[in-house]
Each structure stands twice: as structure tokens, then as C-alpha cells.
Amino acid sequence: MNLKKLFVLKLVFVLLFSVSAFAQFGDEQQMSFSVIQNSKEVNVGSELDVAFKLNIFDTWHINSNNPKDEFLFPTTISLKTETFKFSNLIFPHAEEIKFDFSENPVAVYEGTVYVYGKIKFDEKLELKEYKIPVEIEYQSCNNSQCMPPNTITAEVVVTAVKAGEAVTKINNEVFEKKDAASENKQADEKVSELEGDETAAELAESGLFLSLILVFFGGLALNLTPCVYPLIPITIGYFGGQSEGSTGKLVGLGIFYILGMALTYSVVGVITALSGAVFGALMQNPIVIGVICLIFITLAVSMFGAFELKMPDSWVMKAGGAKSGNFGAFFMGLTMGIVAAPCIGPFVLSLVTLVAANGDPVYGFVMFFTMAVGLGLPYLFLAIFSGKLNSLPQAGMWMIAIKKIFGFLLLGMAIYFAAPLLPKAVNEFALPIFGIISVIYLLVFDTMANDREGFRKFKTIFSLVIFALSVFMLTHSYVSSSGSVEKVKFEKFDQEKFDASMKKGEKILVDFYADWCIPCKEYDAITFKDPEVVALSKSFDNYKIDMTKSDDHKEALRKKFGAKGMPTLIIFDTTGKEVKRFTGYVGPDEFVKILKSVN
């Protein structure tokens, strides 16, 4: 159903009830409306506190400002002047009641309620009396039928005085209730944020202990997602390079590694609780990207033998003989948390939603710390295993050669994460070309430990695998840049075009994408090149919002569509209703089924 049809149905709905209502009630109102001010004067450059008292008559109710039914008109309060605007408007907590005329509960106001607002007075205004027209639009209903939308007007009468001049406060007993109304509004917003997110809703309904258990296992399950795959060779590379890898030392290093990762996510939890911000936004900052790349390069240089990562001797002494590698392991964990965070799946996005809605920094810290411990636990065992490489029998020069290989892997990761800073043409070819150059160096110029047959075979097989992958990526990049492979065609998001698609009743696909997001690239490389997906996508209007480098406009779009991370794909049907949302990678077969199901 398109928007035009929806409007016609709504109009018919109103007309039908208008005939019925006026036949029975004529021009009778179902509520009274009055303005209450906190003062008769206001200083220019400040704000006037006002309250709007809605006295709803017995047996009637009015729709809330968000009635949760597309056919019901919401209650609105507006200033009918261009000179003054509301800087804040707080509606009361709504009651959700099931009525005969509605299939689902409707959010309504009953009895006497107050709406609080602030009106901004510009410092350049003339010092005189102002009569500000206020209009409330509402729709009243009883248990069986609804009246047509109605309008009541009133005035705010106030005198503007000089800044700093004393003003007398009145009606304080009314405005003392404002804090409670504000708390109810925040509670409603928290519930609203969790709607549609089943995982967040389940966690919210669970007790704290059960929630922590679920979050721990959720973090453990995140190791099955592609986004954390890069952590495996990096972890092996780092711990495989530790000397004198006794089991006790490796356990200690692994714990510090997990604690570093957990600290990263705990900070994320606190930031999310305080601001509701998307952690992936960090990866839009060139400075953050540069620091991460520099860390990888530093670790790679360490693998090449330039230096050893350890705490300064003075720190070791103060720490009572702490192991020299603990600081390096902790620092690595911090880095790996940032590497994996931007796109580790719907579970993390659900947790972000829950923590942001809760707004408690301690709660956010504990939840994300628990999730990170679950995510990092397998790396404790990986650290022990990879570190034990150094205590294999007949150790020798081959260990140094192994570290070189891991050094090249770390440099490759630096190039990968530098992608948002590179031109598109360079970005597509940089990593595969680096892979080919690395293989040539390892097989032709690096003869270290080639006298060890086992290591020589390992290096050869490893190099050939990297070479094959690099050639595949290079070929793939060349074919993609030449345009010989058909793929889903996306337009850059434009609000006017999007609105036009809505009005025409088109099916719409919106893709929130970022270069630093691994699942986003999986979509582009696999799903969006599948012939059947491409064919079905032609019946959609496809829009892409590139969040690689965000700005105020893109951030506004992200909030408007409720995208809490990348990737986020949203599908709208011909009525303009959102019918499907993805916050992780979906393969071609499942994507085809979904596209076919959209009407």
C-alpha cells in the first residue's frame, strides 16, 4: 500500500467518524485546555517555562503524541508564530489501553495531564508584552468510537524584560511535577529504543545474573563471525614470537591480552551508556585509523627483530617483577578490541541498544566487560598453543623466520585498516599487490632456516596460499573496476529521491556501508554480485549511505533510520513500511528469499 492510498484511507476514516460524531455530539469538546506559566516576565536571552493543562472529560481519552496506530491522529502542541519556538517539549507518560475499535493497545491520555515546555526568547527581542498563540490538535475517543481531530487555541501572555532583571516565579506547585514527567518520558524512550530488537528485549527482561551469562556466551559465539578472523593470525603471530614460552607465562600473557580487550569494550559500554554513540564511528576518524595502522606497523617491526615489546625495567621493578611481556599483551588486547569492534555482529548492536537505553555507565561497563571476556576466552588457549611454538624441540633460526612471516601478516593488516584513507583505485589493489611482493621476498630472497626441511615446506605452502589469494583478489579487483561483472546498482542516498520512491510506492533497499566494515565488503563481494540477487534488486530503488567518513548529514540519517552499526540494511515494501532489517552478513540464498517475499 503506497502513501497516497494510506492518506485516502485515513481521510475516509476521518470523514466517517466525523459524520457519526457530529450527528451525536455536534460541536461539543471532550477536553479543556489551559496555559500555566512559571512567570509573567521573562529575561531576553533566556527561556520561559510553560505547562499546558489538558483536562480530559470522563469516559473520554485523547491519543498520545505517539498513539502507535497509523490511523489515529497524535496529540500535538505548537506555537503559531515564526518569532518563537519550543526549545523543549515534554509529554506525559501514556497509558496503553485496548479498545474495541483497535486490534492493538493504543497509547492514550486520560483525566488531567500536563505537557511541559520551554519557549526561547532571543536576546534581540524588543522589551514589551507578547501574546504568543498556542494551538493543540488532538483526537478524542471513547471505548467504541473516535471523534474527528479537533483544535483548541490559547495564548501565552508574557513581558520581555532586560537580561538579569529579577522576575517573580509563580505556579511553582505545577512545575515541581516536571521532573517526574521528564523521568517518565525517558523511560518511554528507553522502551521505544528496545522495540523491534528481540535480543535487547530479552536481555532487558532477564535478571542481571542471567543477563551476564547470556552476554558471556554471546561474546563466545562472536568468535564464529568473519569479523574476528583477522585476530587469529595476529594472535598467533604475537604469542608465537614470545621467547621462553613456559605455560605459566603464556597463561599470564593470555589473561593480560583478554583484559586489554575487555577494557576496550568496557570503555565502549560506558560511552554508549552516556551518549548512545556507535562505536564504529571511531573507525571514521583518520587519526584513530592512523594510530591503529601505526600500532600494526610497530608490532610488525618488532616481529622483524628491531626491538622487543616489554615494559620499561623501572616499571617492572615497581610492579614487583611483573613479566616483561604483560604490557605488550595488554596493549595488543586493547588494539584487537578496536580492530574487531566495528562489525562483530547483531549481538553487539543489540547490546549497544540495551546499554544506551539503560543509560547507566556501571551497567554498560559490566555488560561489555563480560561480553569481552567471552569473546577473548578462546584467545587464551590460542596464546598458550601459539606461544608453545617456541618450546618445540630443536628450536633455532626457524623461530626467527616464523616471526618474519607474522610480521608480514601484521603489515597486511595495517594496509587493510588504512583502506578508508586510501583512494579507491589504490585501495582495491594495495593489499593483493603487497601479498604478492611478500611471497616473492619469502620464497626468493629470505633463505633463513631453509635448511630445515619441515619449516621450508611450511613456508612454501603458506606462501603459495597467500599468492593464490592475492592473485584472486587482484583479478577480482580488476574485474570489478572494469565493470564486467554485474552487481546490485546503488544510488547515493538523496532525501528527495527517497521521498519520491516512497510516494510512488516503490520497494526500497537502504544500505548503510563503511570501508572499515568486513561484512559490508562481504555483501559487495558476494551477495550483491549474485545473479539472482542482482535480477531481483532491479525491482527495488536501492540507496547506499557510505559511513566510512561520517558528517553531520550522515549522522542525522543514521539516527533517522535507527542504524546502530555497520552494516545495516533496511528494506521497505510498497506501502513505505519497513519489513526487514539486517545488522550482519546475509548470504545470497537467504537474501533472495527475503527479496522475493517483499510486496
Coordinates of C-alpha atoms in Angstrom, one line a residue, residues 24 51 57 116 233 246 275 293 321 334 363 393 398 428 448:
Q24 CA -24.4 12.8 18.1
A51 CA 2.8 24.0 31.2
F57 CA -13.6 14.6 30.4
Y116 CA 5.7 20.9 29.8
P233 CA 46.8 -14.8 12.7
S246 CA 56.5 -21.5 29.7
S275 CA 25.8 9.0 24.8
C293 CA 47.9 1.3 11.5
G321 CA 58.8 -8.2 39.0
L334 CA 43.4 -3.0 23.6
Y363 CA 25.8 -1.3 33.9
P393 CA 62.3 -29.5 20.1
W398 CA 63.4 -21.1 12.0
E428 CA 41.4 -2.1 -4.4
M448 CA 66.7 -18.1 6.7

